[in-house]
Coordinates of C-alpha atoms and ligand atoms in Angstrom, one line a residue:
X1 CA 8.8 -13.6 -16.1
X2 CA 7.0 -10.5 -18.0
X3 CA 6.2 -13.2 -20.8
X4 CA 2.3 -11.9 -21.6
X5 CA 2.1 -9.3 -18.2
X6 CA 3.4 -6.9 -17.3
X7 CA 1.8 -6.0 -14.0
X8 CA 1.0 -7.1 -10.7
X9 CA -1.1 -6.3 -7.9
X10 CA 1.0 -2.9 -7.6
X11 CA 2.4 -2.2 -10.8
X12 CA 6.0 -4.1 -12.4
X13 CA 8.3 -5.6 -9.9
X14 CA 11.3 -7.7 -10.4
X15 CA 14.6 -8.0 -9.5
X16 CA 16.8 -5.3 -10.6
X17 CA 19.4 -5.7 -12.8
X18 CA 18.3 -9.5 -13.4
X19 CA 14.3 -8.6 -14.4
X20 CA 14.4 -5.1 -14.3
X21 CA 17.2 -4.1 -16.6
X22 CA 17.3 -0.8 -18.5
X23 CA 16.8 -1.8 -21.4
X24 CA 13.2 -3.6 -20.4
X25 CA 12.8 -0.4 -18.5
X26 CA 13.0 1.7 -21.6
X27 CA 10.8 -0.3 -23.7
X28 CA 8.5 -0.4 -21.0
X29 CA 8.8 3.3 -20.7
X30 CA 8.3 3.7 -24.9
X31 CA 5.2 1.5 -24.6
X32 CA 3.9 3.8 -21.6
X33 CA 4.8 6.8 -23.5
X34 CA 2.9 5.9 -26.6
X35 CA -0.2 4.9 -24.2
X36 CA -0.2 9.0 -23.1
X37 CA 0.4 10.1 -26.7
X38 CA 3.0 12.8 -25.9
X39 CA 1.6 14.1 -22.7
X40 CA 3.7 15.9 -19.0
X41 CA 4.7 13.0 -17.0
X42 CA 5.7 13.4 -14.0
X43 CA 9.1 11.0 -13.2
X44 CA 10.1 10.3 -9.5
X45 CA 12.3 7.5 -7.6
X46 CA 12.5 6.0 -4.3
X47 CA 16.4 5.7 -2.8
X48 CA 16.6 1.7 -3.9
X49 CA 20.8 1.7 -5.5
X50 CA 19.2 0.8 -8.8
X51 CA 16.6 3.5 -8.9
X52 CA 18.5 6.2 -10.4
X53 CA 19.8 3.8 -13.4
X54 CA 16.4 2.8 -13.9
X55 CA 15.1 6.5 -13.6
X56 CA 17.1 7.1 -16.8
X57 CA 16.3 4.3 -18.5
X58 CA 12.3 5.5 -18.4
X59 CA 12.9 9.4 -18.6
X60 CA 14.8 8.1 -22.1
X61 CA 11.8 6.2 -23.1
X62 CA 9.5 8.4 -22.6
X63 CA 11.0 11.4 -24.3
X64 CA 11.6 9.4 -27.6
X65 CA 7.5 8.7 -27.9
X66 CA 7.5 13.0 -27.4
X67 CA 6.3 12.6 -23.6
X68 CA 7.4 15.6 -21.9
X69 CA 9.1 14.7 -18.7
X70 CA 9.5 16.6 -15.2
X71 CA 11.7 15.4 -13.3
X72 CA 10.8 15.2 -9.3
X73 CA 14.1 13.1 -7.9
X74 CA 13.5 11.1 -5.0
X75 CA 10.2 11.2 -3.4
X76 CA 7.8 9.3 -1.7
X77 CA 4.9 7.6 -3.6
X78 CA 2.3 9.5 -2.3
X79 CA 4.1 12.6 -2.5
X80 CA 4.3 12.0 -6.4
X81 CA 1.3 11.1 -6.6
X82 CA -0.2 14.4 -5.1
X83 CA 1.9 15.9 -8.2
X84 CA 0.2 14.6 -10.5
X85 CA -2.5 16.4 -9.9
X86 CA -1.2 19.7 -8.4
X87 CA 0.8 20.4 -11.2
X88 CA -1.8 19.2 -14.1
X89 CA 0.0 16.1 -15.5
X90 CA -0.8 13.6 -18.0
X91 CA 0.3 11.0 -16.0
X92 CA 3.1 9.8 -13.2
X93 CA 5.6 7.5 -13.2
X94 CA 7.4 5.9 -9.9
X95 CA 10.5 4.0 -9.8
X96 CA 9.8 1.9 -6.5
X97 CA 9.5 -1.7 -5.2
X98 CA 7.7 0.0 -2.1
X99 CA 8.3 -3.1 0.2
X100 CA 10.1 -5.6 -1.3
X101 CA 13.2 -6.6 -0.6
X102 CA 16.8 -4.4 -1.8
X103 CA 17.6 -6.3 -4.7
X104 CA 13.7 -5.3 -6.4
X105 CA 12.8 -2.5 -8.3
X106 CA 9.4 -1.6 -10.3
X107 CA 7.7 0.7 -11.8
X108 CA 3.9 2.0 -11.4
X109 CA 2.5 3.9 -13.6
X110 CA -0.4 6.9 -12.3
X111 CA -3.3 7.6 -14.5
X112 CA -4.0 12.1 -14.4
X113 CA -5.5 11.8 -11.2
X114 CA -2.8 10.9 -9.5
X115 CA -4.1 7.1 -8.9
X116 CA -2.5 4.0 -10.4
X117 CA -3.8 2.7 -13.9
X118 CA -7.3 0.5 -13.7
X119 CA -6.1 -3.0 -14.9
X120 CA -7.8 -2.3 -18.4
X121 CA -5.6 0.7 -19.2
X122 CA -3.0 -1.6 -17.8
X123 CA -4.0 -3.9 -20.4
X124 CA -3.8 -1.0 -22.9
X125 CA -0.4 -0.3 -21.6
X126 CA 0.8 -4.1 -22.3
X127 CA -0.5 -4.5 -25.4
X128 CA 1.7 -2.1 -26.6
X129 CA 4.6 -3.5 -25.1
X130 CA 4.0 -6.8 -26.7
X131 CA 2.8 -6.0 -30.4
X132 CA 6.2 -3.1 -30.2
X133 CA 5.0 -0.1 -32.8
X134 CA 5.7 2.7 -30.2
X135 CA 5.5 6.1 -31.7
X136 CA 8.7 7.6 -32.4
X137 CA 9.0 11.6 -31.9
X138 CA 10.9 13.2 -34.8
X139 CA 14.0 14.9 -33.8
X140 CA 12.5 18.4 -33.3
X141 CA 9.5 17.0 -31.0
X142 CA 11.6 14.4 -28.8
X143 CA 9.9 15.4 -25.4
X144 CA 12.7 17.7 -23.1
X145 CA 13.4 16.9 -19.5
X146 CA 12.5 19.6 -17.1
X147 CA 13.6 19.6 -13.0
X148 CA 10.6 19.8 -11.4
X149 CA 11.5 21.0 -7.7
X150 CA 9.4 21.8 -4.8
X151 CA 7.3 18.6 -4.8
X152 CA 7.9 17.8 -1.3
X153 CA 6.7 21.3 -0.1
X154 CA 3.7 21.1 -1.7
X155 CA 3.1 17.8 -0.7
X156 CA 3.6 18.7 3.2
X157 CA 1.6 21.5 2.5
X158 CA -1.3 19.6 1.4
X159 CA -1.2 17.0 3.9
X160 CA -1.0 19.6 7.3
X161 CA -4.4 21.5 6.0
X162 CA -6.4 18.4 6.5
X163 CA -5.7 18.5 10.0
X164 CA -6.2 20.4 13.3
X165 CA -2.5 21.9 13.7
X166 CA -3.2 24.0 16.9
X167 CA -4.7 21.2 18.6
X168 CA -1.4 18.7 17.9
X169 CA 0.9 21.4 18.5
X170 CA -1.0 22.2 21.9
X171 CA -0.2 18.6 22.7
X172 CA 3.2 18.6 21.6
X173 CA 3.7 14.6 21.3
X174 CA 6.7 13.1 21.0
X175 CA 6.9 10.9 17.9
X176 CA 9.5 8.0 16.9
X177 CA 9.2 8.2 13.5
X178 CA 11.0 5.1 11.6
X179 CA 11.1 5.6 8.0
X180 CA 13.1 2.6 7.7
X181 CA 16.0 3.9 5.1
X182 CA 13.2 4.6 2.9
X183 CA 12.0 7.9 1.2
X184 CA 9.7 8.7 3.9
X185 CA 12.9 9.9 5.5
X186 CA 12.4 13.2 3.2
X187 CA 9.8 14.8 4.5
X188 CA 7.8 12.9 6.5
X189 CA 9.7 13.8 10.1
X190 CA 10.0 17.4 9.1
X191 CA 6.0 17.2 8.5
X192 CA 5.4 16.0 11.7
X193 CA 8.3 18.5 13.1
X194 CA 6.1 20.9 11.5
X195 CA 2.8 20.0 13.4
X196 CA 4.0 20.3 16.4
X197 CA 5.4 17.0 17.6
X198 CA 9.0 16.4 19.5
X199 CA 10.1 13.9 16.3
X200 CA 13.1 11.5 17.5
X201 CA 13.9 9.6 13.7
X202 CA 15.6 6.4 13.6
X203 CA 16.6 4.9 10.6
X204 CA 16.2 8.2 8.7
X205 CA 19.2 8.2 6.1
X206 CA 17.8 7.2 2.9
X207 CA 19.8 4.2 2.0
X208 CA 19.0 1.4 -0.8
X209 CA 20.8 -1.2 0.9
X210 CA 18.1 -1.3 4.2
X211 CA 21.0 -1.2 6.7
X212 CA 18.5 -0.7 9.3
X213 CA 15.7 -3.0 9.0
X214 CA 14.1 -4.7 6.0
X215 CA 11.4 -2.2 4.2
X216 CA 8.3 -3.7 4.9
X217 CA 7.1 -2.4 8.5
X218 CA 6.1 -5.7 10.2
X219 CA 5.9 -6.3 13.6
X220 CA 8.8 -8.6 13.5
X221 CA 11.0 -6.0 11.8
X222 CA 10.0 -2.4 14.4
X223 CA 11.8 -4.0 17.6
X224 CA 14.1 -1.1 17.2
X225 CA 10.8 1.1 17.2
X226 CA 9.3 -0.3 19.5
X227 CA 12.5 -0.5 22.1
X228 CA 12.8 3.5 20.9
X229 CA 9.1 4.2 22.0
X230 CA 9.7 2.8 25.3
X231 CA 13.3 4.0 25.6
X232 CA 12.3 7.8 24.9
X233 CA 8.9 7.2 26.9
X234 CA 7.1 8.8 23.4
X235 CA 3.7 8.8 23.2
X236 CA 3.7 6.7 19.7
X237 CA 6.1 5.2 16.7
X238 CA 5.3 5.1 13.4
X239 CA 7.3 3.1 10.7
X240 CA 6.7 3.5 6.8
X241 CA 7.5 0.6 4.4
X242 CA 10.1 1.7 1.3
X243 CA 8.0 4.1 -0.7
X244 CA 6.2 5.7 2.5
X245 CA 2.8 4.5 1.7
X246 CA 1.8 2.5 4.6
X247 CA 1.6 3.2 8.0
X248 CA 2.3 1.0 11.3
X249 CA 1.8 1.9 14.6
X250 CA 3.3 1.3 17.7
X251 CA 1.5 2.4 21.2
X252 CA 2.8 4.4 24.1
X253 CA 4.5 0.8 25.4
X254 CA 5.6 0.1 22.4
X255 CA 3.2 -2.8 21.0
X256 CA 2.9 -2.7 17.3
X257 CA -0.5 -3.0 16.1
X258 CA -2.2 -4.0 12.3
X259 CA -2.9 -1.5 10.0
X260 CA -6.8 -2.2 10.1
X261 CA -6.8 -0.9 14.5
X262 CA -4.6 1.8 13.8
X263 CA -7.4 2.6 10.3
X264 CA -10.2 1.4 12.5
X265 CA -9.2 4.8 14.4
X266 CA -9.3 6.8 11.8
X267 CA -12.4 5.5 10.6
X268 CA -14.5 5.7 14.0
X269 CA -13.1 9.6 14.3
X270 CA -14.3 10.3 10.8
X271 CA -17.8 8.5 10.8
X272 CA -18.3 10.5 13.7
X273 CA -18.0 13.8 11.7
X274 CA -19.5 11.9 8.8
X275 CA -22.2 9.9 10.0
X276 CA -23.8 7.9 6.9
X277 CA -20.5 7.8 4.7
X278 CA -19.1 4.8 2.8
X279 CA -15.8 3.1 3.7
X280 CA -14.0 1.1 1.3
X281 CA -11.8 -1.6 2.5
X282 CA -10.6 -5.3 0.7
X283 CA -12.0 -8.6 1.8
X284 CA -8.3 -9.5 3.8
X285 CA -9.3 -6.8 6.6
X286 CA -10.7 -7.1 10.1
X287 CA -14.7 -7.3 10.9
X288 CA -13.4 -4.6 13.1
X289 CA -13.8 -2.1 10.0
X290 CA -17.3 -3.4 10.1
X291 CA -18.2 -3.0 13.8
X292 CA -16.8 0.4 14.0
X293 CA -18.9 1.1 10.7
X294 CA -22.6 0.2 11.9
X295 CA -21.6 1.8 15.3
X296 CA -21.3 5.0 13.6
X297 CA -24.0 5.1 11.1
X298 CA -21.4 4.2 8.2
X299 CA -21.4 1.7 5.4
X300 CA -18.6 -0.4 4.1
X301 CA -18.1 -1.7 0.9
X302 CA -15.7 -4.8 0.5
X303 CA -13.2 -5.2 -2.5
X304 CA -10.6 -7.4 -3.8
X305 CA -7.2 -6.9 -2.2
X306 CA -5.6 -4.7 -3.9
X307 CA -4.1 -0.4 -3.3
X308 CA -5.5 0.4 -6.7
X309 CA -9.1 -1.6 -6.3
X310 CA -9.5 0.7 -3.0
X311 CA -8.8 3.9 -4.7
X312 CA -10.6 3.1 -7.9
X313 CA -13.5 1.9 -6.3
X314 CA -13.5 4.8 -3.9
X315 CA -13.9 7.5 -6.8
X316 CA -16.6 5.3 -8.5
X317 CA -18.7 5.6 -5.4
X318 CA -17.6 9.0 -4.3
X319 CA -16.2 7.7 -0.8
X320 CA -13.7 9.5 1.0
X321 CA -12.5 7.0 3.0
X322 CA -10.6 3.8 2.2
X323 CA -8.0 1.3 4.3
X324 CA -5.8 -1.9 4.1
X325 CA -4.9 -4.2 7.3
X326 CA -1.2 -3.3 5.7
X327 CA -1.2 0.0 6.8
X328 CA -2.7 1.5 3.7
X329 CA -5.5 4.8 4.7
X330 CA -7.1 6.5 1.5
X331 CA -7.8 9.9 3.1
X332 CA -10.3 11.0 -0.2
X333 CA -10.2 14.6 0.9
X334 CA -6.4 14.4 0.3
X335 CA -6.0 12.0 -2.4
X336 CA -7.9 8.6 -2.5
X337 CA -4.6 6.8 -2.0
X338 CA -2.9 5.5 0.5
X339 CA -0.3 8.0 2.4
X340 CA 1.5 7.4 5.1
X341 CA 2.6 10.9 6.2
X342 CA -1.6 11.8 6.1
X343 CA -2.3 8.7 7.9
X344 CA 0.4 10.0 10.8
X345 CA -1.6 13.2 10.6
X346 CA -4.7 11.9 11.4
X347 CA -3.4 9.4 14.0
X348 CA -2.2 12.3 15.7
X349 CA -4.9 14.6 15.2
X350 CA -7.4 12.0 17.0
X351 CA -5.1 11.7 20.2
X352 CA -4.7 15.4 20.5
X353 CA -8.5 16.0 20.0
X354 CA -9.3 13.1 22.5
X355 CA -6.2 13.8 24.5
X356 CA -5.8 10.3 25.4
X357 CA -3.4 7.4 24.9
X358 CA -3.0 5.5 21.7
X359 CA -3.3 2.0 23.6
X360 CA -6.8 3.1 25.4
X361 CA -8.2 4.3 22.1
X362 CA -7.0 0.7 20.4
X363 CA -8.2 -0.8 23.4
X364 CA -12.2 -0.2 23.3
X365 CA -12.1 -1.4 19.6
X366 CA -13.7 -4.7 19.3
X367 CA -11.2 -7.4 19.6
X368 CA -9.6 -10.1 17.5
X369 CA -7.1 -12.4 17.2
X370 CA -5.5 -12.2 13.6
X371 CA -3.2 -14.5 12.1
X372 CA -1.6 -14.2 8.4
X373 CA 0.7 -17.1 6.8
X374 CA 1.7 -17.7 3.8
X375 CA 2.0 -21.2 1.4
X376 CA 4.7 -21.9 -1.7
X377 CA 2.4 -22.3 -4.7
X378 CA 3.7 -22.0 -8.0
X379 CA 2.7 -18.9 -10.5
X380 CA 1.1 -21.3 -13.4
X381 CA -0.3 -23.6 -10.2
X382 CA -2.4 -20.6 -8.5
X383 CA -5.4 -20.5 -10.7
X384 CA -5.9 -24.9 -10.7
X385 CA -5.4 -24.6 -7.1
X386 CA -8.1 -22.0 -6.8
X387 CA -10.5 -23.6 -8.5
X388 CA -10.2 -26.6 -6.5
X389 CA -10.0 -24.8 -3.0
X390 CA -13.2 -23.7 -4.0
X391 CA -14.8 -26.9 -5.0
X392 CA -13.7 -28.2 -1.3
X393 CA -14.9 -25.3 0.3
X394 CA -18.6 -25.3 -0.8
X395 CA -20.2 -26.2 1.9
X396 CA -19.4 -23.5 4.1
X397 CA -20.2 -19.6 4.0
X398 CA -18.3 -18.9 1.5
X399 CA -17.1 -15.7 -0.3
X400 CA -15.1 -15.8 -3.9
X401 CA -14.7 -12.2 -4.7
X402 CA -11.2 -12.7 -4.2
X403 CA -9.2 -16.1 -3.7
X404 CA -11.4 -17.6 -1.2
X405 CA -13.3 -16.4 2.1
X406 CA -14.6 -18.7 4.7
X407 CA -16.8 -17.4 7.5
X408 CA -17.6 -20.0 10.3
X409 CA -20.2 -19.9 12.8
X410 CA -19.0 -19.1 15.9
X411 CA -17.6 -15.6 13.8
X412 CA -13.9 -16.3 12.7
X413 CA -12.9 -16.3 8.7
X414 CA -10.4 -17.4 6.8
X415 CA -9.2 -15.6 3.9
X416 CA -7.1 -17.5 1.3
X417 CA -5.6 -15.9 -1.6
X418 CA -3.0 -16.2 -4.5
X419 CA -0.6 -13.4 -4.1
X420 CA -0.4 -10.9 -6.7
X421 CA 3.4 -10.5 -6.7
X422 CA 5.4 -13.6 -5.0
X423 CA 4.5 -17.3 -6.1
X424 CA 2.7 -17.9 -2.9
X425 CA -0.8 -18.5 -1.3
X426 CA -1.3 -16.0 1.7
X427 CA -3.7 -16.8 4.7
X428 CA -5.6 -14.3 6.7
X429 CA -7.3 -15.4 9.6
X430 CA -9.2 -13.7 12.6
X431 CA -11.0 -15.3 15.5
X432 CA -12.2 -14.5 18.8
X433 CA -9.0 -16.5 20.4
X434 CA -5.2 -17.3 19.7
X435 CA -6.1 -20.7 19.7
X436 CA -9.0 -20.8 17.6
X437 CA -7.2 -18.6 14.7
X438 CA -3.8 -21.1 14.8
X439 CA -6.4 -24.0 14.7
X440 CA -8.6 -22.3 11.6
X441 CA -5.0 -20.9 9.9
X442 CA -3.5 -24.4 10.5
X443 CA -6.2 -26.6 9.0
X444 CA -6.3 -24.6 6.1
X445 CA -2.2 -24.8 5.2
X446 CA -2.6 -28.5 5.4
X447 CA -6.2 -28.2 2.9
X448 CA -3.9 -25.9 0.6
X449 CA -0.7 -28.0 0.7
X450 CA -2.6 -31.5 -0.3
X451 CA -4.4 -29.5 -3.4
X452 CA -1.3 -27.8 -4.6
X453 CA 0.6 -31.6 -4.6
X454 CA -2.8 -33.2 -5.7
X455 CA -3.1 -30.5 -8.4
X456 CA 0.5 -30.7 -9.2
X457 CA 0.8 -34.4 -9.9
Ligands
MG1 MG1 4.5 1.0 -0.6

């Protein structure tokens, strides 16, 4: 691992301690430092066990190529992100593995406008860290480490102006709010506490081990949401994954629903507004982002998978609107990233506007049966395996702007992909029924399976 790169689809992840020690964390730190040539960086850490050893690894790295640091302590992504900016930094750093398992750390790295590093500064980034020659501060201009506090007010501040607070606190909903052990646990319940909503947390101790449920918010791991929801009679859950990025819903009965219905939502409110606006959203999401789109006079444009694709390709064409089927919205007015205490907002915002049920409103949008899996497939197998997938492939509809996309005719699509951060292939598929999606999703595990042996032998 980290042999020639350094990052993956959402910055460096690896297990802690094992991959991620401090000592690769300082060097990668002294190779980010000499990238901003002695800037403010902004330094924060989700509540992982080996976040705070890491934290000091990088705030030591930095500092000796002159960086000045400010130190934010635990916070969520977006929240640090939002920093960036507000306080006029160079750059940001984040010690998280969002949602990947305890025993993972990472590190991203945000460019001055608050947004992940594009792959080529990445690049940048890496070839430092591979030919060594950082630049060494001399003693009297070793960069000093400043406490930066207030970063989570500012952040709730800036996320309850972009919505209607009299109209949610006139509604007063009650809110299970799961933030999973996770950062999220900070702020977020307090912002939503602060709108107006009747909050009931679970889960809200910020604890690296996950005691409660495993950080990613999938459906399988929010039955003690879900069971909450309906226990409490709320009117909706929300669950954040480790870094309190994404967003998952759960209705009024407490069904838990895919990030691209609860973003549909947000999109159909704002091309409402906004008639004639672009939407940005990767290749793995539902045609419903589509429908709801050329319903309401709006435009989408597709991308790779991919947080930082979304955002980056959202300031390149000026769009203030951007989601992921994993719970990821990209309010641009905000920040063109993904935020799950602004996604909450707006959630909320739309039900107290339209004063109706979260399950009604999911309910008109087109339907579809989705289905993701995943297949084993070696790192060094991926690209031979993609190559052939798409020779097999060809005489379909078929899209390669990332992995492979395959649209049938009666409307279903299969999305096959190398992930960017395990050594596996993942599926998406979405049909018109449960059986037609198992039946497309099941066909094309057995297609994948034969060329990673074929390839392999
Ligand atoms: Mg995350």
């Amino acid at each position: 691992m980290f042999e020639n790169r350094l990052f993956g689809t959402n910055g460096i992840r690896g297990l802690a301690n094992v991959e991620l020690t401090p000592e690769f964390a300082l060097k990668v730190a002294a190779a980010i430092g000499t990238f901003f040539e002695a800037g403010k960086i902004v330094v924060g850490c989700d509540g992982r066990t080996s976040s705070p050893m890491l934290k000091s690894a990088v705030i030591s790295g930095l500092t000796s190529t002159g960086c000045r640091v400010y130190d934010a302590g635990m916070v969520p992504t977006p929240a640090l992100q939002y920093a960036v900016r507000a306080y006029g930094m160079d750059g940001g750093v984040m010690i998280t593995a969002s949602h990947n398992p305890p025993e993972y750390n990472g590190v991203k790295v945000m460019a001055s406008d608050g947004v992940e590093l594009p792959r080529e500064l990445e690049m940048e980034v890496e070839r430092i860290f591979f030919e060594g020659g950082f630049r060494r501060a001399e003693w009297n201009s070793v960069g000093d480490v400043l406490k930066l506090p207030g970063v989570l007010e500012t952040y709730a501040e800036a996320v309850m102006k972009h919505v209607d607070r009299d109209a949610i606190s006139s509604a007063r909903p009650k809110v299970v709010v799961d933030a999973g052990n996770g950062v999220s646990a900070l702020v977020y319940p307090s912002i939503l506490g602060r709108l107006g909503c009747r909050v009931v947390a679970i889960n809200s101790n910020v604890d690296g081990r996950f005691p409660g449920r495993p950080p990613e918010p999938r459906p399988e791991n929010l039955t003690a949401l879900s069971s909450t929801v309906k226990f409490e009679g709320a009117d909706l859950g929300v669950a954040y994954d480790g870094d309190g990025d994404r967003a998952i819903f759960s209705d009024e009965r407490g069904v838990i629903h895919w990030g691209d219905r609860s973003f549909a939502l947000v999109e159909k409110a704002f091309l409402s507004e906004n008639p004639g606006e672009v939407v940005v959203t990767p290749v793995s999401s539902s045609k419903v982002v589509e429908d709801v789109a050329s319903e309401y006079g709006g435009k989408v444009i597709w991308t790779k998978v991919g947080s930082v694709t979304v955002s980056r390709t959202m300031l390149r064409v000026g769009a203030k609107l951007g989601g992921e089927e994993n719970g990821g919205v990209f309010y641009g007015p905000h920040q063109p990233v993904r935020d799950g205490a602004m996604t909450t907002a707006l959630i909320l915002e739309i039900l107290a506007k339209e004063g109706r049920r979260l399950s009604e409103m999911l309910e008109e949008l087109p339907k579809y049966c989705q289905l993701k899996d995943k297949v084993p497939c070696p790192e060094e197998l991926k690209q031979p395996v993609l190559e052939e997938l798409r020779r097999r492939v060809s005489g379909a509809r078929v899209e390669t702007l990332d992995g492979v996309k395959v649209w049938f005719d009666d409307g279903s699509w299969i999305l096959v992909r190398p992930s960017g951060t395990e050594p596996i292939y993942r599926l998406y598929a979405e049909a018109s029924t449960e059986e037609r999606v198992a039946q497309v999703v099941e066909e094309f595990k057995q297609l994948l399976s034969e060329i990673i042996s074929s390839v392999r032998s």
